Amino acid sequence: MTQNHVTGMEASAVSVLKRAVELDQGARFQESLVCYQEGIQLLMDVLKAVKDDPKKVHYRGKIKGYMERAEQIKVHVNQLKEDGKYHEQIKISEDATGYSYGMLFKPYITSALSEVWVEDPYIRHIHQLYNFLRFCEMLLKANCQVKTIHLLTSQDEVDSGQQTTALAEVKQSLQAHGVSLDLQYSSTIHDREIRFDNGWIIKIGRGLDYFKKSKGRFSVGYCDYDLRQCHETTVDIFHTKHTKKLGDLM
C-alpha cells in the first residue's frame, strides 16, 4: 500500500470522525454513532498499513478514545429507547443539499428491518410518484431485508388514472425484487410519517416531497439527490419498542 493511499485513508477518517463529533455535540446521537463506527474502521485500516511504531501508538490511542465514546452513545441511546424517550430533530434549511433519502434514513436502517409503513397524502403527481420510487430503491439497496412496504396516501381527484397506473407499475417492479407493496387510500389522511419495524419513526414536515425542482434536466442534482436543493423542513426521529401497524390507525 502506497503512502499516498495511507494518507488518503487518514484524511477520510479525519473527515468522518469530525462529522461524528459535530453530530455528537448536536445531540444527533444515532447519526453520530454511524459516523464513529465508519471512522473507527478507517482508522483501523490505517493502523494496519503504517509501519512507524510511534504512529501506531498514536492511532491506537485515537481508536480507543473514539470506541469508548461510541460505546457511551450506544448505551445512552439504548436507555432512551428503553424509556421511550428517544427523540432527535434535524432542521433542513432552504436550498440545503446533502439530504438524499439514503443519507437521511441510513442511520435508522438495520439488518433486522423487514417491513416499512409510509403515510404521505401527497404521492400523486409525477415528481411525487418518482420520490416514492426513489425511496423504495433506497430500501432495496440498503443493508436490510425489506419484504413489505405499506403505502397509505390520498387519491388524486384530478388524474387518478396516472397515479393508479404508476403505483401499479411500482408494485409489479417491487414484486420482481421479492418485495410486496400494500397500497391503501384515505380521503382524510394529513399526517406524514414513515415507520420501520425495528422501532424507528421518522416524521418529515413535507413528507417525501422536500426536494426542489431541478433547474434543468441536465443540471447537477437532477439525478443525484444528494446534490439536489431542498425546501426548508423539519425531520423528527423517534423510537418505540412497539411499531404500530397501519390497521391500528385506521
PDB file of C-alpha atoms in Angstrom:
ATOM      1  CA  MET A   1       0.000   0.000   0.000  1.00  0.00           C
ATOM      2  CA  THR A   2       1.475   3.349  -1.050  1.00  0.00           C
ATOM      3  CA  GLN A   3       1.998   6.294   1.287  1.00  0.00           C
ATOM      4  CA  ASN A   4      -0.466   8.326  -0.771  1.00  0.00           C
ATOM      5  CA  HIS A   5      -3.112   5.657  -0.209  1.00  0.00           C
ATOM      6  CA  VAL A   6      -2.494   5.666   3.543  1.00  0.00           C
ATOM      7  CA  THR A   7      -2.624   9.474   3.598  1.00  0.00           C
ATOM      8  CA  GLY A   8      -5.917   9.364   1.699  1.00  0.00           C
ATOM      9  CA  MET A   9      -7.439   6.889   4.165  1.00  0.00           C
ATOM     10  CA  GLU A  10      -6.265   9.006   7.066  1.00  0.00           C
ATOM     11  CA  ALA A  11      -7.860  12.120   5.546  1.00  0.00           C
ATOM     12  CA  SER A  12     -11.119  10.219   5.043  1.00  0.00           C
ATOM     13  CA  ALA A  13     -11.060   9.007   8.654  1.00  0.00           C
ATOM     14  CA  VAL A  14     -10.452  12.530   9.955  1.00  0.00           C
ATOM     15  CA  SER A  15     -13.344  13.882   7.863  1.00  0.00           C
ATOM     16  CA  VAL A  16     -15.793  11.193   9.006  1.00  0.00           C
ATOM     17  CA  LEU A  17     -14.792  11.455  12.657  1.00  0.00           C
ATOM     18  CA  LYS A  18     -15.004  15.249  12.564  1.00  0.00           C
ATOM     19  CA  ARG A  19     -18.578  14.855  11.335  1.00  0.00           C
ATOM     20  CA  ALA A  20     -19.219  12.293  14.101  1.00  0.00           C
ATOM     21  CA  VAL A  21     -18.106  14.780  16.758  1.00  0.00           C
ATOM     22  CA  GLU A  22     -20.272  17.544  15.237  1.00  0.00           C
ATOM     23  CA  LEU A  23     -23.337  15.284  15.249  1.00  0.00           C
ATOM     24  CA  ASP A  24     -22.494  14.114  18.770  1.00  0.00           C
ATOM     25  CA  GLN A  25     -22.321  17.704  20.022  1.00  0.00           C
ATOM     26  CA  GLY A  26     -25.617  18.440  18.268  1.00  0.00           C
ATOM     27  CA  ALA A  27     -27.300  15.534  20.150  1.00  0.00           C
ATOM     28  CA  ARG A  28     -27.879  13.666  16.883  1.00  0.00           C
ATOM     29  CA  PHE A  29     -26.650  10.518  18.538  1.00  0.00           C
ATOM     30  CA  GLN A  30     -27.787   7.791  16.144  1.00  0.00           C
ATOM     31  CA  GLU A  31     -26.211   9.589  13.187  1.00  0.00           C
ATOM     32  CA  SER A  32     -23.019  10.273  15.133  1.00  0.00           C
ATOM     33  CA  LEU A  33     -22.784   6.603  16.097  1.00  0.00           C
ATOM     34  CA  VAL A  34     -22.818   5.567  12.429  1.00  0.00           C
ATOM     35  CA  CYS A  35     -20.048   8.081  11.665  1.00  0.00           C
ATOM     36  CA  TYR A  36     -17.983   6.992  14.651  1.00  0.00           C
ATOM     37  CA  GLN A  37     -18.211   3.371  13.506  1.00  0.00           C
ATOM     38  CA  GLU A  38     -17.208   4.243   9.933  1.00  0.00           C
ATOM     39  CA  GLY A  39     -14.355   6.486  11.107  1.00  0.00           C
ATOM     40  CA  ILE A  40     -13.031   3.883  13.546  1.00  0.00           C
ATOM     41  CA  GLN A  41     -12.937   1.274  10.781  1.00  0.00           C
ATOM     42  CA  LEU A  42     -10.997   3.669   8.551  1.00  0.00           C
ATOM     43  CA  LEU A  43      -8.507   4.360  11.355  1.00  0.00           C
ATOM     44  CA  MET A  44      -8.076   0.623  11.915  1.00  0.00           C
ATOM     45  CA  ASP A  45      -7.257   0.218   8.233  1.00  0.00           C
ATOM     46  CA  VAL A  46      -4.678   2.994   8.569  1.00  0.00           C
ATOM     47  CA  LEU A  47      -3.222   1.316  11.665  1.00  0.00           C
ATOM     48  CA  LYS A  48      -2.688  -1.924   9.712  1.00  0.00           C
ATOM     49  CA  ALA A  49      -0.871  -0.047   6.949  1.00  0.00           C
ATOM     50  CA  VAL A  50       1.551   2.154   8.939  1.00  0.00           C
ATOM     51  CA  LYS A  51       4.994   0.836   9.888  1.00  0.00           C
ATOM     52  CA  ASP A  52       6.160   3.581  12.250  1.00  0.00           C
ATOM     53  CA  ASP A  53       5.779   2.489  15.909  1.00  0.00           C
ATOM     54  CA  PRO A  54       5.045   5.982  17.348  1.00  0.00           C
ATOM     55  CA  LYS A  55       2.301   6.407  14.748  1.00  0.00           C
ATOM     56  CA  LYS A  56       0.856   3.018  15.676  1.00  0.00           C
ATOM     57  CA  VAL A  57       0.706   4.108  19.322  1.00  0.00           C
ATOM     58  CA  HIS A  58      -0.959   7.373  18.259  1.00  0.00           C
ATOM     59  CA  TYR A  59      -3.625   5.631  16.174  1.00  0.00           C
ATOM     60  CA  ARG A  60      -4.317   3.021  18.864  1.00  0.00           C
ATOM     61  CA  GLY A  61      -4.970   5.814  21.344  1.00  0.00           C
ATOM     62  CA  LYS A  62      -7.309   7.613  18.947  1.00  0.00           C
ATOM     63  CA  ILE A  63      -9.186   4.413  18.153  1.00  0.00           C
ATOM     64  CA  LYS A  64      -9.575   3.592  21.852  1.00  0.00           C
ATOM     65  CA  GLY A  65     -10.963   7.070  22.613  1.00  0.00           C
ATOM     66  CA  TYR A  66     -13.468   7.009  19.767  1.00  0.00           C
ATOM     67  CA  MET A  67     -14.555   3.448  20.605  1.00  0.00           C
ATOM     68  CA  GLU A  68     -15.186   4.443  24.207  1.00  0.00           C
ATOM     69  CA  ARG A  69     -17.301   7.412  23.105  1.00  0.00           C
ATOM     70  CA  ALA A  70     -19.221   5.256  20.600  1.00  0.00           C
ATOM     71  CA  GLU A  71     -19.979   2.734  23.340  1.00  0.00           C
ATOM     72  CA  GLN A  72     -21.180   5.531  25.662  1.00  0.00           C
ATOM     73  CA  ILE A  73     -23.526   6.784  22.938  1.00  0.00           C
ATOM     74  CA  LYS A  74     -24.805   3.267  22.265  1.00  0.00           C
ATOM     75  CA  VAL A  75     -25.635   2.779  25.960  1.00  0.00           C
ATOM     76  CA  HIS A  76     -27.285   6.211  26.145  1.00  0.00           C
ATOM     77  CA  VAL A  77     -29.379   5.623  23.007  1.00  0.00           C
ATOM     78  CA  ASN A  78     -30.448   2.159  24.173  1.00  0.00           C
ATOM     79  CA  GLN A  79     -31.547   3.583  27.514  1.00  0.00           C
ATOM     80  CA  LEU A  80     -33.587   6.313  25.810  1.00  0.00           C
ATOM     81  CA  LYS A  81     -35.213   3.667  23.605  1.00  0.00           C
ATOM     82  CA  GLU A  82     -35.987   1.525  26.636  1.00  0.00           C
ATOM     83  CA  ASP A  83     -37.564   4.509  28.394  1.00  0.00           C
ATOM     84  CA  GLY A  84     -39.491   5.524  25.267  1.00  0.00           C
ATOM     85  CA  LYS A  85     -37.852   8.965  25.349  1.00  0.00           C
ATOM     86  CA  TYR A  86     -35.710   8.897  22.210  1.00  0.00           C
ATOM     87  CA  HIS A  87     -36.131  11.994  20.024  1.00  0.00           C
ATOM     88  CA  GLU A  88     -33.829  13.672  17.544  1.00  0.00           C
ATOM     89  CA  GLN A  89     -34.600  16.641  15.314  1.00  0.00           C
ATOM     90  CA  ILE A  90     -32.957  17.631  12.053  1.00  0.00           C
ATOM     91  CA  LYS A  91     -33.685  21.019  10.536  1.00  0.00           C
ATOM     92  CA  ILE A  92     -33.174  21.122   6.774  1.00  0.00           C
ATOM     93  CA  SER A  93     -32.640  24.718   5.710  1.00  0.00           C
ATOM     94  CA  GLU A  94     -33.861  26.311   2.473  1.00  0.00           C
ATOM     95  CA  ASP A  95     -31.636  25.345  -0.501  1.00  0.00           C
ATOM     96  CA  ALA A  96     -29.617  22.890   1.622  1.00  0.00           C
ATOM     97  CA  THR A  97     -28.061  19.878  -0.125  1.00  0.00           C
ATOM     98  CA  GLY A  98     -26.824  16.510   1.106  1.00  0.00           C
ATOM     99  CA  TYR A  99     -30.185  15.142   2.234  1.00  0.00           C
ATOM    100  CA  SER A 100     -30.942  12.316  -0.175  1.00  0.00           C
ATOM    101  CA  TYR A 101     -33.154   9.536   1.154  1.00  0.00           C
ATOM    102  CA  GLY A 102     -30.059   7.356   1.599  1.00  0.00           C
ATOM    103  CA  MET A 103     -28.287   9.957   3.728  1.00  0.00           C
ATOM    104  CA  LEU A 104     -31.374  10.784   5.784  1.00  0.00           C
ATOM    105  CA  PHE A 105     -32.586   7.252   6.527  1.00  0.00           C
ATOM    106  CA  LYS A 106     -29.296   5.285   6.611  1.00  0.00           C
ATOM    107  CA  PRO A 107     -28.689   5.695  10.382  1.00  0.00           C
ATOM    108  CA  TYR A 108     -32.041   4.049  11.152  1.00  0.00           C
ATOM    109  CA  ILE A 109     -31.864   1.111   8.750  1.00  0.00           C
ATOM    110  CA  THR A 110     -30.633  -2.115  10.303  1.00  0.00           C
ATOM    111  CA  SER A 111     -30.254  -5.661   9.028  1.00  0.00           C
ATOM    112  CA  ALA A 112     -33.356  -6.587  11.042  1.00  0.00           C
ATOM    113  CA  LEU A 113     -35.585  -4.186   9.069  1.00  0.00           C
ATOM    114  CA  SER A 114     -38.177  -6.140   7.087  1.00  0.00           C
ATOM    115  CA  GLU A 115     -41.356  -4.027   6.999  1.00  0.00           C
ATOM    116  CA  VAL A 116     -41.932  -0.322   6.324  1.00  0.00           C
ATOM    117  CA  TRP A 117     -45.027   1.887   6.593  1.00  0.00           C
ATOM    118  CA  VAL A 118     -45.257   5.129   4.622  1.00  0.00           C
ATOM    119  CA  GLU A 119     -48.070   7.577   5.349  1.00  0.00           C
ATOM    120  CA  ASP A 120     -47.960  10.517   2.949  1.00  0.00           C
ATOM    121  CA  PRO A 121     -51.038  12.175   1.438  1.00  0.00           C
ATOM    122  CA  TYR A 122     -49.067  13.562  -1.490  1.00  0.00           C
ATOM    123  CA  ILE A 123     -47.898  10.626  -3.575  1.00  0.00           C
ATOM    124  CA  ARG A 124     -49.953  11.807  -6.535  1.00  0.00           C
ATOM    125  CA  HIS A 125     -48.117  13.898  -9.105  1.00  0.00           C
ATOM    126  CA  ILE A 126     -45.308  12.593 -11.299  1.00  0.00           C
ATOM    127  CA  HIS A 127     -42.446  14.002  -9.230  1.00  0.00           C
ATOM    128  CA  GLN A 128     -44.058  12.717  -6.005  1.00  0.00           C
ATOM    129  CA  LEU A 129     -44.500   9.254  -7.514  1.00  0.00           C
ATOM    130  CA  TYR A 130     -40.844   9.294  -8.515  1.00  0.00           C
ATOM    131  CA  ASN A 131     -39.953  10.329  -4.952  1.00  0.00           C
ATOM    132  CA  PHE A 132     -41.711   7.247  -3.622  1.00  0.00           C
ATOM    133  CA  LEU A 133     -39.979   5.070  -6.214  1.00  0.00           C
ATOM    134  CA  ARG A 134     -36.586   6.502  -5.191  1.00  0.00           C
ATOM    135  CA  PHE A 135     -37.414   5.778  -1.552  1.00  0.00           C
ATOM    136  CA  CYS A 136     -38.214   2.166  -2.469  1.00  0.00           C
ATOM    137  CA  GLU A 137     -34.978   1.886  -4.454  1.00  0.00           C
ATOM    138  CA  MET A 138     -33.058   3.201  -1.451  1.00  0.00           C
ATOM    139  CA  LEU A 139     -34.549   0.429   0.706  1.00  0.00           C
ATOM    140  CA  LEU A 140     -33.668  -2.235  -1.867  1.00  0.00           C
ATOM    141  CA  LYS A 141     -30.026  -1.098  -1.865  1.00  0.00           C
ATOM    142  CA  ALA A 142     -29.761  -0.748   1.912  1.00  0.00           C
ATOM    143  CA  ASN A 143     -28.347  -3.294   4.336  1.00  0.00           C
ATOM    144  CA  CYS A 144     -31.713  -4.756   5.309  1.00  0.00           C
ATOM    145  CA  GLN A 145     -34.196  -7.445   4.328  1.00  0.00           C
ATOM    146  CA  VAL A 146     -37.315  -5.463   3.469  1.00  0.00           C
ATOM    147  CA  LYS A 147     -40.135  -7.747   2.368  1.00  0.00           C
ATOM    148  CA  THR A 148     -43.181  -5.471   2.673  1.00  0.00           C
ATOM    149  CA  ILE A 149     -43.735  -1.756   2.072  1.00  0.00           C
ATOM    150  CA  HIS A 150     -47.099  -0.288   3.071  1.00  0.00           C
ATOM    151  CA  LEU A 151     -48.204   2.961   1.464  1.00  0.00           C
ATOM    152  CA  LEU A 152     -51.163   4.980   2.739  1.00  0.00           C
ATOM    153  CA  THR A 153     -51.851   8.038   0.599  1.00  0.00           C
ATOM    154  CA  SER A 154     -54.742  10.066  -0.815  1.00  0.00           C
ATOM    155  CA  GLN A 155     -56.207   9.534  -4.267  1.00  0.00           C
ATOM    156  CA  ASP A 156     -55.620  12.116  -6.975  1.00  0.00           C
ATOM    157  CA  GLU A 157     -59.069  13.552  -7.696  1.00  0.00           C
ATOM    158  CA  VAL A 158     -57.904  15.238 -10.923  1.00  0.00           C
ATOM    159  CA  ASP A 159     -55.928  12.443 -12.604  1.00  0.00           C
ATOM    160  CA  SER A 160     -56.344   9.245 -10.613  1.00  0.00           C
ATOM    161  CA  GLY A 161     -55.518   7.179 -13.709  1.00  0.00           C
ATOM    162  CA  GLN A 162     -51.906   8.368 -13.791  1.00  0.00           C
ATOM    163  CA  GLN A 163     -51.461   7.717 -10.067  1.00  0.00           C
ATOM    164  CA  THR A 164     -53.082   4.268 -10.233  1.00  0.00           C
ATOM    165  CA  THR A 165     -51.034   3.191 -13.248  1.00  0.00           C
ATOM    166  CA  ALA A 166     -47.751   4.426 -11.780  1.00  0.00           C
ATOM    167  CA  LEU A 167     -48.261   2.751  -8.393  1.00  0.00           C
ATOM    168  CA  ALA A 168     -49.349  -0.482 -10.082  1.00  0.00           C
ATOM    169  CA  GLU A 169     -46.077  -0.433 -12.034  1.00  0.00           C
ATOM    170  CA  VAL A 170     -44.100   0.223  -8.842  1.00  0.00           C
ATOM    171  CA  LYS A 171     -45.888  -2.698  -7.198  1.00  0.00           C
ATOM    172  CA  GLN A 172     -45.127  -5.048 -10.076  1.00  0.00           C
ATOM    173  CA  SER A 173     -41.491  -3.957 -10.179  1.00  0.00           C
ATOM    174  CA  LEU A 174     -41.049  -4.448  -6.425  1.00  0.00           C
ATOM    175  CA  GLN A 175     -42.526  -7.948  -6.699  1.00  0.00           C
ATOM    176  CA  ALA A 176     -39.720  -8.839  -9.105  1.00  0.00           C
ATOM    177  CA  HIS A 177     -37.327  -7.985  -6.260  1.00  0.00           C
ATOM    178  CA  GLY A 178     -39.215 -10.047  -3.698  1.00  0.00           C
ATOM    179  CA  VAL A 179     -40.907  -7.068  -2.046  1.00  0.00           C
ATOM    180  CA  SER A 180     -44.656  -6.693  -1.594  1.00  0.00           C
ATOM    181  CA  LEU A 181     -46.331  -3.266  -1.871  1.00  0.00           C
ATOM    182  CA  ASP A 182     -49.505  -2.911   0.179  1.00  0.00           C
ATOM    183  CA  LEU A 183     -51.347   0.136  -1.188  1.00  0.00           C
ATOM    184  CA  GLN A 184     -54.245   1.846   0.588  1.00  0.00           C
ATOM    185  CA  TYR A 185     -56.009   5.168   0.035  1.00  0.00           C
ATOM    186  CA  SER A 186     -57.516   7.535   2.572  1.00  0.00           C
ATOM    187  CA  SER A 187     -59.539  10.702   1.980  1.00  0.00           C
ATOM    188  CA  THR A 188     -58.785  12.032   5.477  1.00  0.00           C
ATOM    189  CA  ILE A 189     -55.029  11.415   5.806  1.00  0.00           C
ATOM    190  CA  HIS A 190     -52.997  14.544   6.540  1.00  0.00           C
ATOM    191  CA  ASP A 191     -50.054  13.407   8.696  1.00  0.00           C
ATOM    192  CA  ARG A 192     -46.752  12.400   7.140  1.00  0.00           C
ATOM    193  CA  GLU A 193     -44.873   9.581   8.805  1.00  0.00           C
ATOM    194  CA  ILE A 194     -42.521   6.711   7.972  1.00  0.00           C
ATOM    195  CA  ARG A 195     -42.246   3.778  10.356  1.00  0.00           C
ATOM    196  CA  PHE A 196     -39.767   0.910  10.402  1.00  0.00           C
ATOM    197  CA  ASP A 197     -40.479  -2.367  12.156  1.00  0.00           C
ATOM    198  CA  ASN A 198     -37.176  -2.027  14.016  1.00  0.00           C
ATOM    199  CA  GLY A 199     -38.845   0.715  16.071  1.00  0.00           C
ATOM    200  CA  TRP A 200     -37.773   3.887  14.272  1.00  0.00           C
ATOM    201  CA  ILE A 201     -40.342   6.545  13.352  1.00  0.00           C
ATOM    202  CA  ILE A 202     -39.375   9.418  11.049  1.00  0.00           C
ATOM    203  CA  LYS A 203     -41.722  12.374  10.670  1.00  0.00           C
ATOM    204  CA  ILE A 204     -40.837  14.834   7.888  1.00  0.00           C
ATOM    205  CA  GLY A 205     -42.786  18.087   7.742  1.00  0.00           C
ATOM    206  CA  ARG A 206     -43.049  17.917   3.948  1.00  0.00           C
ATOM    207  CA  GLY A 207     -43.164  14.138   3.700  1.00  0.00           C
ATOM    208  CA  LEU A 208     -41.020  12.673   0.920  1.00  0.00           C
ATOM    209  CA  ASP A 209     -41.603  15.801  -1.172  1.00  0.00           C
ATOM    210  CA  TYR A 210     -38.892  18.044   0.300  1.00  0.00           C
ATOM    211  CA  PHE A 211     -36.722  18.380  -2.803  1.00  0.00           C
ATOM    212  CA  LYS A 212     -36.855  21.417  -5.053  1.00  0.00           C
ATOM    213  CA  LYS A 213     -37.422  21.086  -8.769  1.00  0.00           C
ATOM    214  CA  SER A 214     -34.158  20.769 -10.653  1.00  0.00           C
ATOM    215  CA  LYS A 215     -33.159  23.808 -12.691  1.00  0.00           C
ATOM    216  CA  GLY A 216     -32.993  21.603 -15.769  1.00  0.00           C
ATOM    217  CA  ARG A 217     -32.782  18.003 -16.931  1.00  0.00           C
ATOM    218  CA  PHE A 218     -29.034  18.402 -17.379  1.00  0.00           C
ATOM    219  CA  SER A 219     -28.381  20.354 -14.183  1.00  0.00           C
ATOM    220  CA  VAL A 220     -26.344  18.962 -11.289  1.00  0.00           C
ATOM    221  CA  GLY A 221     -28.751  17.388  -8.830  1.00  0.00           C
ATOM    222  CA  TYR A 222     -31.221  16.156 -11.431  1.00  0.00           C
ATOM    223  CA  CYS A 223     -30.108  12.532 -10.947  1.00  0.00           C
ATOM    224  CA  ASP A 224     -28.184  12.629  -7.661  1.00  0.00           C
ATOM    225  CA  TYR A 225     -30.482  13.764  -4.855  1.00  0.00           C
ATOM    226  CA  ASP A 226     -27.520  14.384  -2.542  1.00  0.00           C
ATOM    227  CA  LEU A 227     -26.836  17.360  -4.814  1.00  0.00           C
ATOM    228  CA  ARG A 228     -30.473  18.443  -5.141  1.00  0.00           C
ATOM    229  CA  GLN A 229     -31.532  21.572  -3.242  1.00  0.00           C
ATOM    230  CA  CYS A 230     -34.194  21.134  -0.568  1.00  0.00           C
ATOM    231  CA  HIS A 231     -37.169  23.074   0.711  1.00  0.00           C
ATOM    232  CA  GLU A 232     -36.964  24.088   4.347  1.00  0.00           C
ATOM    233  CA  THR A 233     -38.439  21.404   6.565  1.00  0.00           C
ATOM    234  CA  THR A 234     -38.034  19.667   9.924  1.00  0.00           C
ATOM    235  CA  VAL A 235     -37.375  15.975  10.491  1.00  0.00           C
ATOM    236  CA  ASP A 236     -38.298  14.427  13.846  1.00  0.00           C
ATOM    237  CA  ILE A 237     -36.995  10.966  14.701  1.00  0.00           C
ATOM    238  CA  PHE A 238     -38.441   8.847  17.475  1.00  0.00           C
ATOM    239  CA  HIS A 239     -38.026   5.274  18.626  1.00  0.00           C
ATOM    240  CA  THR A 240     -40.668   2.999  20.037  1.00  0.00           C
ATOM    241  CA  LYS A 241     -40.440  -0.628  21.070  1.00  0.00           C
ATOM    242  CA  HIS A 242     -43.842  -1.257  19.535  1.00  0.00           C
ATOM    243  CA  THR A 243     -44.295  -0.010  15.956  1.00  0.00           C
ATOM    244  CA  LYS A 244     -47.966   0.438  15.155  1.00  0.00           C
ATOM    245  CA  LYS A 245     -49.437  -1.244  12.111  1.00  0.00           C
ATOM    246  CA  LEU A 246     -51.470   0.675   9.563  1.00  0.00           C
ATOM    247  CA  GLY A 247     -54.563  -1.204  10.569  1.00  0.00           C
ATOM    248  CA  ASP A 248     -54.212   0.022  14.131  1.00  0.00           C
ATOM    249  CA  LEU A 249     -54.541   3.621  12.953  1.00  0.00           C
ATOM    250  CA  MET A 250     -57.416   3.329  10.525  1.00  0.00           C
TER     251      MET A 250
END
